[in-house]
Amino acid sequence: MFHRVRNGVAAFAVLAAIAVGAAAIAGAASNSGTTGSQGGSAAPRSAPNPSSPGPGETLLTDGNATKARQSALAKVPGATVLRVETDAQGSPYEAHLQKSDGSQVTVKLNKQFEATDVQSGFGPGHP
């Protein structure tokens, strides 16, 4: 009887050690890249969502989105359209694009969806 209890306790100890080790590895993996003290510091900013419109702006849909995409791509060939939206910064519409070199631009569009300007980056207030 004593032999069975001793083997059971030993098996339990081995399983507990494995569980503790696995938890330590998982904890280390989830904290990788974190250094120093975080006491009182602000939470890290998340990466901007390229499909979210800027403040006071609305994503374009249907035919308006298609017109805006076509005009923006005609102005910046080879780019990828990230989003098209109304513009709170002076133009009726704008398109946010990523060029093949990775840089980002904003194409300003008039009411007829004609490209009127190409600006570097996404401008103030834009993710």
Short mmCIF file of C-alpha atoms in Angstrom, two decimals, residues 8-90:
data_model
loop_
_atom_site.label_atom_id
_atom_site.label_comp_id
_atom_site.label_asym_id
_atom_site.label_seq_id
_atom_site.Cartn_x
_atom_site.Cartn_y
_atom_site.Cartn_z
CA GLY A 8 1.22 8.30 -6.82
CA VAL A 9 2.90 11.19 -5.00
CA ALA A 10 5.94 10.93 -7.26
CA ALA A 11 3.76 10.95 -10.39
CA PHE A 12 1.86 13.96 -9.07
CA ALA A 13 5.13 15.80 -8.37
CA VAL A 14 6.37 15.14 -11.90
CA LEU A 15 3.11 16.41 -13.41
CA ALA A 16 3.17 19.50 -11.19
CA ALA A 17 6.77 20.25 -12.24
CA ILE A 18 5.81 19.94 -15.91
CA ALA A 19 2.84 22.27 -15.41
CA VAL A 20 4.96 24.88 -13.60
CA GLY A 21 7.62 24.70 -16.32
CA ALA A 22 5.03 25.06 -19.08
CA ALA A 23 3.47 28.05 -17.32
CA ALA A 24 6.88 29.70 -16.95
CA ILE A 25 7.65 29.20 -20.65
CA ALA A 26 4.25 30.57 -21.66
CA GLY A 27 4.69 33.57 -19.37
CA ALA A 28 8.12 34.30 -20.77
CA ALA A 29 6.82 34.07 -24.33
CA SER A 30 3.95 36.48 -23.66
CA ASN A 31 6.32 39.01 -22.07
CA SER A 32 9.00 38.86 -24.74
CA GLY A 33 10.23 42.24 -25.86
CA THR A 34 9.28 43.88 -22.57
CA THR A 35 12.11 45.50 -20.69
CA GLY A 36 12.40 47.76 -17.68
CA SER A 37 9.77 48.97 -15.28
CA GLN A 38 6.29 49.77 -16.49
CA GLY A 39 5.10 51.37 -13.28
CA GLY A 40 3.05 54.47 -14.02
CA SER A 41 3.73 54.44 -17.74
CA ALA A 42 0.95 54.83 -20.26
CA ALA A 43 -0.28 51.78 -22.12
CA PRO A 44 1.51 51.23 -25.43
CA ARG A 45 -0.29 52.58 -28.45
CA SER A 46 -1.72 50.03 -30.79
CA ALA A 47 -0.95 50.12 -34.46
CA PRO A 48 -3.34 52.29 -36.43
CA ASN A 49 -6.09 50.56 -38.31
CA PRO A 50 -5.65 51.40 -42.02
CA SER A 51 -9.35 50.84 -42.69
CA SER A 52 -10.59 53.31 -40.04
CA PRO A 53 -11.64 56.78 -41.22
CA GLY A 54 -10.19 59.87 -39.58
CA PRO A 55 -12.18 61.93 -37.07
CA GLY A 56 -15.31 63.41 -38.63
CA GLU A 57 -14.91 61.35 -41.80
CA THR A 58 -16.97 58.51 -43.26
CA LEU A 59 -15.85 55.59 -45.42
CA LEU A 60 -17.17 55.75 -48.98
CA THR A 61 -19.27 52.88 -50.28
CA ASP A 62 -20.80 51.66 -53.51
CA GLY A 63 -20.19 53.69 -56.68
CA ASN A 64 -18.57 56.60 -54.86
CA ALA A 65 -15.89 54.31 -53.47
CA THR A 66 -15.24 52.84 -56.91
CA LYS A 67 -14.89 56.32 -58.48
CA ALA A 68 -12.54 57.47 -55.73
CA ARG A 69 -10.36 54.34 -56.01
CA GLN A 70 -10.09 54.63 -59.80
CA SER A 71 -9.14 58.30 -59.68
CA ALA A 72 -6.59 57.80 -56.89
CA LEU A 73 -4.93 54.87 -58.68
CA ALA A 74 -4.78 56.87 -61.90
CA LYS A 75 -2.89 59.57 -59.99
CA VAL A 76 -0.59 57.10 -58.13
CA PRO A 77 -0.23 54.04 -60.38
CA GLY A 78 0.89 50.79 -58.76
CA ALA A 79 -0.26 51.83 -55.28
CA THR A 80 -2.65 49.92 -53.05
CA VAL A 81 -5.80 51.71 -51.87
CA LEU A 82 -6.15 51.34 -48.11
CA ARG A 83 -9.42 53.30 -47.79
CA VAL A 84 -11.50 56.01 -49.44
CA GLU A 85 -13.52 58.45 -47.34
CA THR A 86 -15.03 61.87 -46.98
CA ASP A 87 -12.46 64.50 -46.02
CA ALA A 88 -12.63 66.75 -42.98
CA GLN A 89 -9.54 68.70 -44.12
CA GLY A 90 -10.78 70.77 -47.07
#
